[in-house]
Tab-separated table of C-alpha atoms and ligand atoms in Angstrom:
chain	number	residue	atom	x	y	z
A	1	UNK	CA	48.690	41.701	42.156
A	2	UNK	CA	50.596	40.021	44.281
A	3	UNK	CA	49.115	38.653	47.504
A	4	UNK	CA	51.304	38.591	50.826
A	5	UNK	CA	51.331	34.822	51.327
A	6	UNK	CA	50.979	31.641	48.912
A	7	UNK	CA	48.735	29.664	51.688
A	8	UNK	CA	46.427	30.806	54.072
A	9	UNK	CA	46.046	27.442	56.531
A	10	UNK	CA	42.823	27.508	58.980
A	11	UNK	CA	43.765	25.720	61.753
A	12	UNK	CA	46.769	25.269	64.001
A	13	UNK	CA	45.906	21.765	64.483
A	14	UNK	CA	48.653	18.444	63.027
A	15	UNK	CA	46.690	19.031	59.985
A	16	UNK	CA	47.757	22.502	59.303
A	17	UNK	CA	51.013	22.374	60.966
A	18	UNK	CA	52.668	19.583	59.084
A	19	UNK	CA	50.899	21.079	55.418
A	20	UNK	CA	52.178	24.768	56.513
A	21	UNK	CA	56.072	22.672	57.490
A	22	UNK	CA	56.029	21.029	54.427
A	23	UNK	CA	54.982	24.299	52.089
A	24	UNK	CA	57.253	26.766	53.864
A	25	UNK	CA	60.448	24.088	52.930
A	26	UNK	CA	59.278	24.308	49.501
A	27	UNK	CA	59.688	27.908	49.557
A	28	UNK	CA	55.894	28.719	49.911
A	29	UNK	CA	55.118	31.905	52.906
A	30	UNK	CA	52.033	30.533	54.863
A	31	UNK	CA	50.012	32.041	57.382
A	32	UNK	CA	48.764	29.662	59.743
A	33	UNK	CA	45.799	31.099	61.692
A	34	UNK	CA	43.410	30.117	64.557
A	35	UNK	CA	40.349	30.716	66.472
A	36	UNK	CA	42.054	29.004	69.919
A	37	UNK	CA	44.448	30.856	72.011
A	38	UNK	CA	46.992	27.897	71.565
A	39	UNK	CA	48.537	25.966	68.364
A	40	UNK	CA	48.472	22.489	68.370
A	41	UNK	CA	44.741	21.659	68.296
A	42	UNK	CA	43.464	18.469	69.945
A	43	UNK	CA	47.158	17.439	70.699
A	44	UNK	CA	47.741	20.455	72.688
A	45	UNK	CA	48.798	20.406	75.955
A	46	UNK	CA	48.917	22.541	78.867
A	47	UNK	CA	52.153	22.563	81.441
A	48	UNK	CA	50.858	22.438	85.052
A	49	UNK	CA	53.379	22.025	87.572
A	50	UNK	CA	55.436	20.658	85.265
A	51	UNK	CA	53.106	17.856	84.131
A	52	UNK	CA	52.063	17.808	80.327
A	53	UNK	CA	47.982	17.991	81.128
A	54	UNK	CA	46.835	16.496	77.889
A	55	UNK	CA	43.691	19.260	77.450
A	56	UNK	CA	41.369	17.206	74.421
A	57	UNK	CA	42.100	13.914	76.236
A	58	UNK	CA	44.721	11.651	76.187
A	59	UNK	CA	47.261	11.367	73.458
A	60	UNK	CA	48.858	8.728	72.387
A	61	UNK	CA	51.283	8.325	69.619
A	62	UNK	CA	50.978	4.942	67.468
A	63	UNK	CA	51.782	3.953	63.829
A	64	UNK	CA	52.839	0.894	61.943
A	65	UNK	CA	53.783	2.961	59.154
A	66	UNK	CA	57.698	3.126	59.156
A	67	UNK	CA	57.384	6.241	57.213
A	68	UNK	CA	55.258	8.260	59.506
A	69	UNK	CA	57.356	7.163	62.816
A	70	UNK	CA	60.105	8.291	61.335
A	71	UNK	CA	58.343	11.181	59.821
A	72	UNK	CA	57.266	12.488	63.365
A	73	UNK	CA	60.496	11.623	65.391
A	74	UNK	CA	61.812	14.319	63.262
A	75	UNK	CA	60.465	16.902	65.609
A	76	UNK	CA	60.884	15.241	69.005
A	77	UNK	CA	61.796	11.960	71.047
A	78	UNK	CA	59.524	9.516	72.012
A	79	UNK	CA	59.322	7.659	75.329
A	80	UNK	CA	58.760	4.170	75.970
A	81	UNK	CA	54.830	4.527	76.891
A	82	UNK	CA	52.668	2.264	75.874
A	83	UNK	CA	48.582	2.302	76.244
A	84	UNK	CA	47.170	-0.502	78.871
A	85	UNK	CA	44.262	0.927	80.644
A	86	UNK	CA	42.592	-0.119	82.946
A	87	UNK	CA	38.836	-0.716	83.745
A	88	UNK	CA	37.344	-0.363	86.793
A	89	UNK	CA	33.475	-1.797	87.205
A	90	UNK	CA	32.039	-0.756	90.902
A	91	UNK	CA	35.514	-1.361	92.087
A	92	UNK	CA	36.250	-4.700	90.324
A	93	UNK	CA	39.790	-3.724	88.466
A	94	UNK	CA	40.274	-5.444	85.021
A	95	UNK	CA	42.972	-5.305	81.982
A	96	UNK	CA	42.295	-3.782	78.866
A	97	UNK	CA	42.295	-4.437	76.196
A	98	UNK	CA	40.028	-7.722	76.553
A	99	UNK	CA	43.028	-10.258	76.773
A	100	UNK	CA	43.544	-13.398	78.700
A	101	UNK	CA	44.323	-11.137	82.224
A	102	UNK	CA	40.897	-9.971	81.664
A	103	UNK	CA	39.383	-13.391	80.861
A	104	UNK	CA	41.513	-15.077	83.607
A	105	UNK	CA	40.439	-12.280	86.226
A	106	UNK	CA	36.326	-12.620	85.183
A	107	UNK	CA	35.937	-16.472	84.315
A	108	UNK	CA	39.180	-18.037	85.726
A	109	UNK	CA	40.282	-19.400	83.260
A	110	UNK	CA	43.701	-19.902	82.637
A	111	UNK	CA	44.342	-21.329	79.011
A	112	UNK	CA	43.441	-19.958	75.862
A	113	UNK	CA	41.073	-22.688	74.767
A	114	UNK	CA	39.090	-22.357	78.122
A	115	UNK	CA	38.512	-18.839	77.112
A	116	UNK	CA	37.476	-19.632	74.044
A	117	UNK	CA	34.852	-21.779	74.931
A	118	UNK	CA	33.182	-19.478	77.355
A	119	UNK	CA	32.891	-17.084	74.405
A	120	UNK	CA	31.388	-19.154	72.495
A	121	UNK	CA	29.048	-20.346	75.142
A	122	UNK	CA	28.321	-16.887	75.737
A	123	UNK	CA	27.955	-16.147	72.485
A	124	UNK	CA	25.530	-19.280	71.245
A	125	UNK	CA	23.701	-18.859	74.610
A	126	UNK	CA	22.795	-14.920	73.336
A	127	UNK	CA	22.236	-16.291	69.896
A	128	UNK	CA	24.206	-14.270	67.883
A	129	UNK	CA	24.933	-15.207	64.690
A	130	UNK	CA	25.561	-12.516	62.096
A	131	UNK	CA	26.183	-8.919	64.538
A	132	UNK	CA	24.007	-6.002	63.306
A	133	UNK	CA	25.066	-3.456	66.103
A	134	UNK	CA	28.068	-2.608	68.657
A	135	UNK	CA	25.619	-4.443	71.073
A	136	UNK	CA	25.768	-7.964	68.531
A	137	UNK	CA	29.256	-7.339	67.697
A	138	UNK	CA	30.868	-7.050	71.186
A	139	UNK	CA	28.755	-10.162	72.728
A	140	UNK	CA	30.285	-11.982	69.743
A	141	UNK	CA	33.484	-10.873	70.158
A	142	UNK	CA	33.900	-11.405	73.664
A	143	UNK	CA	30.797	-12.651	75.085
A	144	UNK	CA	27.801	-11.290	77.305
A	145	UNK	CA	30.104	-10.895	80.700
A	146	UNK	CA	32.465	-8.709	79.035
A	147	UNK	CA	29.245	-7.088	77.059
A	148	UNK	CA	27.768	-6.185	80.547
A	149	UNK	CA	30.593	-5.105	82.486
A	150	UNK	CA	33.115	-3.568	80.429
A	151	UNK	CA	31.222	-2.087	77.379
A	152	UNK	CA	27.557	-1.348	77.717
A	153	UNK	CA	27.653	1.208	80.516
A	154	UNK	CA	31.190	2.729	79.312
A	155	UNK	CA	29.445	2.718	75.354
A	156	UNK	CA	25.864	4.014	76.145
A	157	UNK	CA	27.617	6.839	78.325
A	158	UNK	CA	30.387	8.006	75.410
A	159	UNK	CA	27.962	7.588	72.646
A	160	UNK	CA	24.842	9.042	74.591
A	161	UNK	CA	23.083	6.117	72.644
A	162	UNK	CA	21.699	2.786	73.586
A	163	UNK	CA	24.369	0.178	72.203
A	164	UNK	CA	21.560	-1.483	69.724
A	165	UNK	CA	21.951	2.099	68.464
A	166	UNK	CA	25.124	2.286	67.459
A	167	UNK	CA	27.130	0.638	64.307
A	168	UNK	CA	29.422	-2.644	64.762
A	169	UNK	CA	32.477	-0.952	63.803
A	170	UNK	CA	33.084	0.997	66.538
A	171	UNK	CA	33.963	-1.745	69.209
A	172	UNK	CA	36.186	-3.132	66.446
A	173	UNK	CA	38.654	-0.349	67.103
A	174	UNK	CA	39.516	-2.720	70.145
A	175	UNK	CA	41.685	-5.916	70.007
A	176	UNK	CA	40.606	-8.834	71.551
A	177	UNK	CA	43.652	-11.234	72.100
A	178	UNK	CA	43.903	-14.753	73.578
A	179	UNK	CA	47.224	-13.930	75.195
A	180	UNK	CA	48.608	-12.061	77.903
A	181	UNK	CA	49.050	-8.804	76.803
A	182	UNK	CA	47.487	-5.497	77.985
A	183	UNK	CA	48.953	-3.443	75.073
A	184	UNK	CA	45.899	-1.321	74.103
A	185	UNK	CA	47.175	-0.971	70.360
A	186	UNK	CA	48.609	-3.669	68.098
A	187	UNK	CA	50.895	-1.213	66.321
A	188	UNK	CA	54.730	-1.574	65.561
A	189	UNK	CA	55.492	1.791	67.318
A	190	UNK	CA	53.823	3.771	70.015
A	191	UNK	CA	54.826	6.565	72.773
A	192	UNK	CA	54.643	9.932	74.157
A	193	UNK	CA	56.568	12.749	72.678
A	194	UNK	CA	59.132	14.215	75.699
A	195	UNK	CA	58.255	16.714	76.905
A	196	UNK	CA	54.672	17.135	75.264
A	197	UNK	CA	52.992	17.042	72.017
A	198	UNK	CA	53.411	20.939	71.575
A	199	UNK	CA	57.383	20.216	71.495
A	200	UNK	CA	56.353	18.522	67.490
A	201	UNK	CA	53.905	21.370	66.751
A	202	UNK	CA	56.143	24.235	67.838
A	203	UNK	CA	59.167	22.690	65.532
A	204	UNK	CA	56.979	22.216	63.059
A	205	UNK	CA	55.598	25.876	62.986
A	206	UNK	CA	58.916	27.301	63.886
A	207	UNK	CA	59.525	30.618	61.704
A	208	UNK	CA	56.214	30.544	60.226
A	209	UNK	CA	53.630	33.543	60.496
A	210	UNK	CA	50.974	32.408	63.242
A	211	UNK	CA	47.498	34.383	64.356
A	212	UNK	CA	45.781	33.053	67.441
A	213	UNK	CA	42.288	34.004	68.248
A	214	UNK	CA	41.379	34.552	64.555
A	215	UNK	CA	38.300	32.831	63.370
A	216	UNK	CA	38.286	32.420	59.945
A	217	UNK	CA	34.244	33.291	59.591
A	218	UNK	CA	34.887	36.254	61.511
A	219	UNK	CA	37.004	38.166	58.661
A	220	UNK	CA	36.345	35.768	56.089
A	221	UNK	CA	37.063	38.074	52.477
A	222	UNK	CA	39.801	39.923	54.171
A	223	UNK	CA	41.722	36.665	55.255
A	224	UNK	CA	41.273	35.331	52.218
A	225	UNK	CA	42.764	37.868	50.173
A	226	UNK	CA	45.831	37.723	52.069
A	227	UNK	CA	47.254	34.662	50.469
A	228	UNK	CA	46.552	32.619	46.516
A	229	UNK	CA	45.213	29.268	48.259
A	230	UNK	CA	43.175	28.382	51.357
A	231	UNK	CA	43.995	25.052	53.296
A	232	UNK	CA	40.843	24.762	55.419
A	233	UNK	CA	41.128	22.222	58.253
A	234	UNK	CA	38.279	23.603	60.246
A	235	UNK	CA	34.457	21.958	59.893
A	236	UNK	CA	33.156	21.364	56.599
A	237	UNK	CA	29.770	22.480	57.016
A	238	UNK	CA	30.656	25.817	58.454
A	239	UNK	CA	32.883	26.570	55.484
A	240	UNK	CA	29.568	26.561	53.880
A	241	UNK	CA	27.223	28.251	56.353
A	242	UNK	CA	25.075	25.255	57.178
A	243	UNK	CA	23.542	25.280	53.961
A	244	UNK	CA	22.537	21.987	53.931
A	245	UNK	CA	22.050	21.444	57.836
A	246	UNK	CA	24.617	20.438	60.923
A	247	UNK	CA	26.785	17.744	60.972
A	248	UNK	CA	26.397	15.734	64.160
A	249	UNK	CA	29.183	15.456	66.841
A	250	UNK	CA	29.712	13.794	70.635
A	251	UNK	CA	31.644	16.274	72.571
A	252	UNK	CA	33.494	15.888	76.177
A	253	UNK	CA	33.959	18.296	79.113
A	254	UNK	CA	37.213	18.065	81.397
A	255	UNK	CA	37.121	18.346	85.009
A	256	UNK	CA	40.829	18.994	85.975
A	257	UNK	CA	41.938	18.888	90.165
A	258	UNK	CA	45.456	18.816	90.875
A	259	UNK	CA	46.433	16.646	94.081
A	260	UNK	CA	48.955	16.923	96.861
A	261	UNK	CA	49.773	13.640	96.564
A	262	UNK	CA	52.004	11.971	94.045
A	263	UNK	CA	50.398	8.921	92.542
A	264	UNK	CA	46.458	8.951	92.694
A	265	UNK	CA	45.479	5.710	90.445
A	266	UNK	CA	48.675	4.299	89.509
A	267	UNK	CA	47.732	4.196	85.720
A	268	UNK	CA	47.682	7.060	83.373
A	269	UNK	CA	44.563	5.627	82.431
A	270	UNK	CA	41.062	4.503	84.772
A	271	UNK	CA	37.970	3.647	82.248
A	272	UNK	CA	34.950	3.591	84.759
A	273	UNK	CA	32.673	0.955	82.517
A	274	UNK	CA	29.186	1.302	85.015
A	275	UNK	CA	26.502	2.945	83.557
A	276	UNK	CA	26.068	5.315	86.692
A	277	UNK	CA	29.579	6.993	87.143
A	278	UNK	CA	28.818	9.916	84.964
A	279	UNK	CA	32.517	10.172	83.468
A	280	UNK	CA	34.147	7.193	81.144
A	281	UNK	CA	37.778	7.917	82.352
A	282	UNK	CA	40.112	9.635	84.847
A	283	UNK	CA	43.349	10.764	83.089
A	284	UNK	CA	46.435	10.725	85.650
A	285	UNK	CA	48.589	12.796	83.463
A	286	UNK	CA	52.003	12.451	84.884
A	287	UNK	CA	51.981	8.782	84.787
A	288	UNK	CA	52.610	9.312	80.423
A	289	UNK	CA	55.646	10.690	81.350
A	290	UNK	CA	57.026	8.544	84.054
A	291	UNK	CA	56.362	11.620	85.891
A	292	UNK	CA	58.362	12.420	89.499
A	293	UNK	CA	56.451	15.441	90.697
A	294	UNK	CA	55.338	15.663	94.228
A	295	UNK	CA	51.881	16.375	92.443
A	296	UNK	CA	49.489	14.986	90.968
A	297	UNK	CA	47.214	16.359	88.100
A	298	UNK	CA	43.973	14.395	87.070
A	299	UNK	CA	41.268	14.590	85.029
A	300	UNK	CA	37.244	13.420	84.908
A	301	UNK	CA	36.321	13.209	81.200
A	302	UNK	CA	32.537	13.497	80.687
A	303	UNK	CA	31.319	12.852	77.597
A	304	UNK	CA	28.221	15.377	76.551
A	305	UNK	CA	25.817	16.386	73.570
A	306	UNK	CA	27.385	18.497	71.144
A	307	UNK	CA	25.661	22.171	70.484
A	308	UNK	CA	26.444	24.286	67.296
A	309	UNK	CA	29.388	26.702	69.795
A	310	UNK	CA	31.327	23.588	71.575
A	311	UNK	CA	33.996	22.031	70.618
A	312	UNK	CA	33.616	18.988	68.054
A	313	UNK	CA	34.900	15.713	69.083
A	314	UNK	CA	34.027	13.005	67.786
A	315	UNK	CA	32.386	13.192	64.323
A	316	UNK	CA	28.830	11.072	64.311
A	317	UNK	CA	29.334	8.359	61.252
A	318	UNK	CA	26.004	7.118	61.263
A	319	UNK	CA	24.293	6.482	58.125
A	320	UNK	CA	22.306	10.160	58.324
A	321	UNK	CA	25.753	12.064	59.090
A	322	UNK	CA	27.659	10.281	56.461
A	323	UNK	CA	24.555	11.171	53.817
A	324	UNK	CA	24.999	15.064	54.493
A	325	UNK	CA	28.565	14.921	54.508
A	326	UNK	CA	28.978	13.660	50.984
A	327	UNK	CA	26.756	16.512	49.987
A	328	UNK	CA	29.308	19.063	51.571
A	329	UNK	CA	31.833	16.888	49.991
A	330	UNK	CA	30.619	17.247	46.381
A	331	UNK	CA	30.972	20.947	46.769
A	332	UNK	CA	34.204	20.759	48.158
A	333	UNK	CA	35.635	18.945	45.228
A	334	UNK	CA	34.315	21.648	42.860
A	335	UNK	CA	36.203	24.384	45.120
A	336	UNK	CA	39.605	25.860	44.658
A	337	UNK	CA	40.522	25.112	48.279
A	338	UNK	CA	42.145	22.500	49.853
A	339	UNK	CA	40.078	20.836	52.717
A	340	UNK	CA	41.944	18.552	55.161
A	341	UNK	CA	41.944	16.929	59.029
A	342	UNK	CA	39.247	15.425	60.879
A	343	UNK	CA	36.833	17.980	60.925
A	344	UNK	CA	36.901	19.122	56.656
A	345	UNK	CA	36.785	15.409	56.150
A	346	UNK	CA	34.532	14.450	58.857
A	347	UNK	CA	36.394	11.581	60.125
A	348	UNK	CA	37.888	9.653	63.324
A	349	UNK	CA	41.236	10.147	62.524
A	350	UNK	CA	44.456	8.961	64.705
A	351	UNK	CA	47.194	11.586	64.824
A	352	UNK	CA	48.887	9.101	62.250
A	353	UNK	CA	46.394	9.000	60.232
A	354	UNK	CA	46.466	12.666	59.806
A	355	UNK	CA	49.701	12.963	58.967
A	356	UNK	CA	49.573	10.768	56.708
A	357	UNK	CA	47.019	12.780	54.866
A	358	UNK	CA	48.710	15.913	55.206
A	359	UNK	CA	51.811	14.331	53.566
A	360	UNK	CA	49.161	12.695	50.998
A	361	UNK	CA	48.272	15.915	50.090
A	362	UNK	CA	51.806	17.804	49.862
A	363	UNK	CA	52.533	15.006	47.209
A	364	UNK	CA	49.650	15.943	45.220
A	365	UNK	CA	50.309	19.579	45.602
A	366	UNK	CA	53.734	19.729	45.007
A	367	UNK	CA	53.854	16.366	42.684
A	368	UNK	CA	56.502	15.312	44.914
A	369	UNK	CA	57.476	14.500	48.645
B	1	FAD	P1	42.362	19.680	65.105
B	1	FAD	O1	43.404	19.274	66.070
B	1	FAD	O2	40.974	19.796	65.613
B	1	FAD	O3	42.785	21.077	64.475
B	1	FAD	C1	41.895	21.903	63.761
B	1	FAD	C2	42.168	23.329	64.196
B	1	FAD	O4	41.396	24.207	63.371
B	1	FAD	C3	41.742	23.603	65.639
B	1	FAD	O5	42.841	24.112	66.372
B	1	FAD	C4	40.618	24.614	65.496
B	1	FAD	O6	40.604	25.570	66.547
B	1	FAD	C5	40.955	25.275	64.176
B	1	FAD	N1	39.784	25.877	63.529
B	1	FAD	C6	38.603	25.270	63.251
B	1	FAD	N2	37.756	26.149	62.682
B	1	FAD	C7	38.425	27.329	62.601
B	1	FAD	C8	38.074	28.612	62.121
B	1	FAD	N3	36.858	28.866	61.622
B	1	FAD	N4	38.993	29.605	62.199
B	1	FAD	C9	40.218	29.366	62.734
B	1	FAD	N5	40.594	28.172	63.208
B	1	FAD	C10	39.716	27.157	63.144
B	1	FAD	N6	44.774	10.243	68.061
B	1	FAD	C11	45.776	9.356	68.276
B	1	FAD	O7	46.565	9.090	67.367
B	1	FAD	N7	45.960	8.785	69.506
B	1	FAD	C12	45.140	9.040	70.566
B	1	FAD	O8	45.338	8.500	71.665
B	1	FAD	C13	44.056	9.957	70.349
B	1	FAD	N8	43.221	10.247	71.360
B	1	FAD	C14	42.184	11.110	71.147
B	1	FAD	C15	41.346	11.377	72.214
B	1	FAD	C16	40.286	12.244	72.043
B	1	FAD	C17	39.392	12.518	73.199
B	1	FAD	C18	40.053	12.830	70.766
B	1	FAD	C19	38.876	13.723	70.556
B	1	FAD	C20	40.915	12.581	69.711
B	1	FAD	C21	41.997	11.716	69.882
B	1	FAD	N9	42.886	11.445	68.848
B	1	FAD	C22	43.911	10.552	69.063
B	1	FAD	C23	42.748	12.083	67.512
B	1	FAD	C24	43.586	13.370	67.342
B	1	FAD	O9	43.177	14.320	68.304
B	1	FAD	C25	43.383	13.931	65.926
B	1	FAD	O10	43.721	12.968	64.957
B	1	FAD	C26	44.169	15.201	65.580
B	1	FAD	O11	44.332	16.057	66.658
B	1	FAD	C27	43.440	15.923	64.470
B	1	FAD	O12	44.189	17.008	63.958
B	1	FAD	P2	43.473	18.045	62.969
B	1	FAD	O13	44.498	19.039	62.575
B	1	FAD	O14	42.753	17.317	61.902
B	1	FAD	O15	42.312	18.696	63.847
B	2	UDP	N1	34.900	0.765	74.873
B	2	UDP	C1	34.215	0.118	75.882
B	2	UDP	N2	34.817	-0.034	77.102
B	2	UDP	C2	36.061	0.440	77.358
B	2	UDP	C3	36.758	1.097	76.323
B	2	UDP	C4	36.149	1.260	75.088
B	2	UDP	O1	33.094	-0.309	75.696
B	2	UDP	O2	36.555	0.287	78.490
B	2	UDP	C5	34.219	0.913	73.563
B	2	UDP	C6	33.450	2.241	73.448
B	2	UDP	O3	32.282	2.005	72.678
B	2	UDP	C7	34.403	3.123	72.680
B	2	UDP	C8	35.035	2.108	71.722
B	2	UDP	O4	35.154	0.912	72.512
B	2	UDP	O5	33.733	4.146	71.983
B	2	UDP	C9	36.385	2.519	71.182
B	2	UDP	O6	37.272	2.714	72.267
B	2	UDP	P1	38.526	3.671	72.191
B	2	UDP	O7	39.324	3.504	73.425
B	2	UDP	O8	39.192	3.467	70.887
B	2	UDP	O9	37.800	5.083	72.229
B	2	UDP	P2	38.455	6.546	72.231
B	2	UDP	O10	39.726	6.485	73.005
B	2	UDP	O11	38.653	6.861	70.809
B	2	UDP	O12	37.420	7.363	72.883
């Protein structure tokens, strides 16, 4: 018999959109379904005021893949934003990422060969050789100053882990640059989309069938009769009721207040690196659109254990989490089901990074692009 649709994609997220774009030009009818009241995921944002409130945390667009750029600029315009937080230690302002402003504003120092050398004091003075942990690797990178002010407090408060804890990697997601420049990313593009990231989803899903508020474990048989092939975008684990325990996530409430005034920080972006501020960053959301409002929308971003029933954030990839996921994993390749996005694949992925996957896995499905 034949079955209403060809693909059945849970998850309204970039993951799902871009597979169900690139399947309904081939010809394919796909139902895209999902448990939020919104499409668009993580990247989703909500219009207040006229402001684009970012509502998983702020968004940022940036690839060095030509390919993927132009891939994305299909379904909007991007500005000219680009990344440079800022962090604020009990009122001490600093530039991120850790460049010579920063090193200039802490030490002094004005050349990039002074800097150097107070690393490496630093550094020798700590007596790290060969980094073990984020706390080894960042007093390497830039030294214990740096260590103490600008990453311990802002790390052990994301991570909800001492910084001895936690692998090396993750601080390595930061440049560290002996010039001036407070660009946060070293990629070849970067922006905002205009007029929100729901602008690229909504194109994207434009005359496609779309269910909101429909979990997938809720009707499970009858969903999945609907169409010949799942694309499953939602948590790996769940797809197979726990069987072989939780995956582990951090997760991250929002405290939102919108302001009568019209510029509260000046930066779309405010890291607050002490240990004791209990949020890591204030979002000022306007300021990623060059916003003119009268307004002013911001918001506190707390990061928080994860239970089994809150959202997922940030996927755990310690040793343990990575061990249970390849068990989920092995099944997953045995099933007739295509698993994709950050939570089937249990990974940190960048929007870029997603798409790139998605496309990834069109080729292999269609043996073309
Ligand atoms: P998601 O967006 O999570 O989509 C999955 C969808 O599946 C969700 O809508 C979910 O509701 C749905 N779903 C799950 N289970 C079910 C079910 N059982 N039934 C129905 N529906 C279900 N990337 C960048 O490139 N730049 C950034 O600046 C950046 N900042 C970030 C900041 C934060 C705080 C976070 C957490 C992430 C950030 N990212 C950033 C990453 C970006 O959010 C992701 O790469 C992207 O949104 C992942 O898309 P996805 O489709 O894989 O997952
Ligand atoms: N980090 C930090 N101080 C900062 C910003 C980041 O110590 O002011 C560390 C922190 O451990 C964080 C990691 O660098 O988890 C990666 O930062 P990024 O901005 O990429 O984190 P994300 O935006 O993904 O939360």
């Amino acid at each position: 018999m034949t079955k209403k649709y060809d693909y059945l994609i849970v998850g309204a997220g970039l993951f799902g959109s871009v597979f169900a774009y690139e399947a309904n030009k081939r010809g394919k009818k796909c139902l895209v379904i999902d448990k939020k009241e919104h499409i668009g995921g993580h990247i989703y944002c909500e219009n207040i005021e006229g402001i684009n409130v970012h509502k998983y945390g702020a968004h940022i667009f940036h690839t060095s893949n030509e390919e993927i750029w132009e891939y994305v600029n299909q379904f909007a315009d991007f500005n000219r934003y680009i990344n440079s937080p800022i962090a604020n230690y009990k009122g001490e302002i600093y530039n991120l990422p850790f460049n010579m402003n920063t090193f200039n504003k802490l030490w002094g120092v004005v050349s990039p060969q002074e800097a150097k050398e107070k690393i490496e004091e630093q550094r020798k003075k700590a007596g790290v050789e060969d980094p073990q942990n984020l706390e080894e690797q960042a007093i390497s990178l830039v030294g214990t100053d740096i260590y103490e002010k600008l990453i311990k407090g802002y790390t052990e408060k994301q991570w909800g882990r001492k910084a001895t804890e936690l692998p090396a990697f993750i601080i390595k997601r930061l440049p560290v640059r002996l010039t001036y420049d407070n660009n946060y990313f070293n990629d070849k593009y970067q922006g905002i989309p205009i007029g929100g990231y729901n602008v690229i989803i909504e194109n994207m899903l434009d005359g496609i069938d779309i269910k909101l508020e429909t979990d997938f474990f809720d009707n499970r048989k009858e969903l999945s009769e609907l169409a010949d092939k799942i694309v499953f975008t939602g948590m790996i684990d769940e797809y197979y009721d726990f069987k072989y325990g939780h995956l582990e996530y951090r997760s991250l409430e929002f405290e939102n207040e919108l302001l009568n005034i019209d510029n509260y920080q000046g930066n779309a972006v405010v890291n607050y690196t002490d240990r004791e501020t209990p949020y890591t960053r204030i979002l000022e959301h306007k300021h990623f659109e060059f916003g003119k409002q009268d307004k002013t929308i911001i918001t506190k971003e707390y990061p928080s254990e994860w239970e089994f029933g809150d959202d997922p954030y940030y996927p755990v990839n310690d040793d343990k989490n990575n061990k249970l996921f390849e068990k989920y994993k092995g099944l997953a390749d045995k099933e007739n089901v295509i698993f994709g996005g950050r939570l089937a694949d249990y990974h940190y992925y960048d929007m870029h990074h997603v798409i790139f996957h998605a496309l990834d896995t069109i080729k292999k499905v269609f043996k073309n692009y």
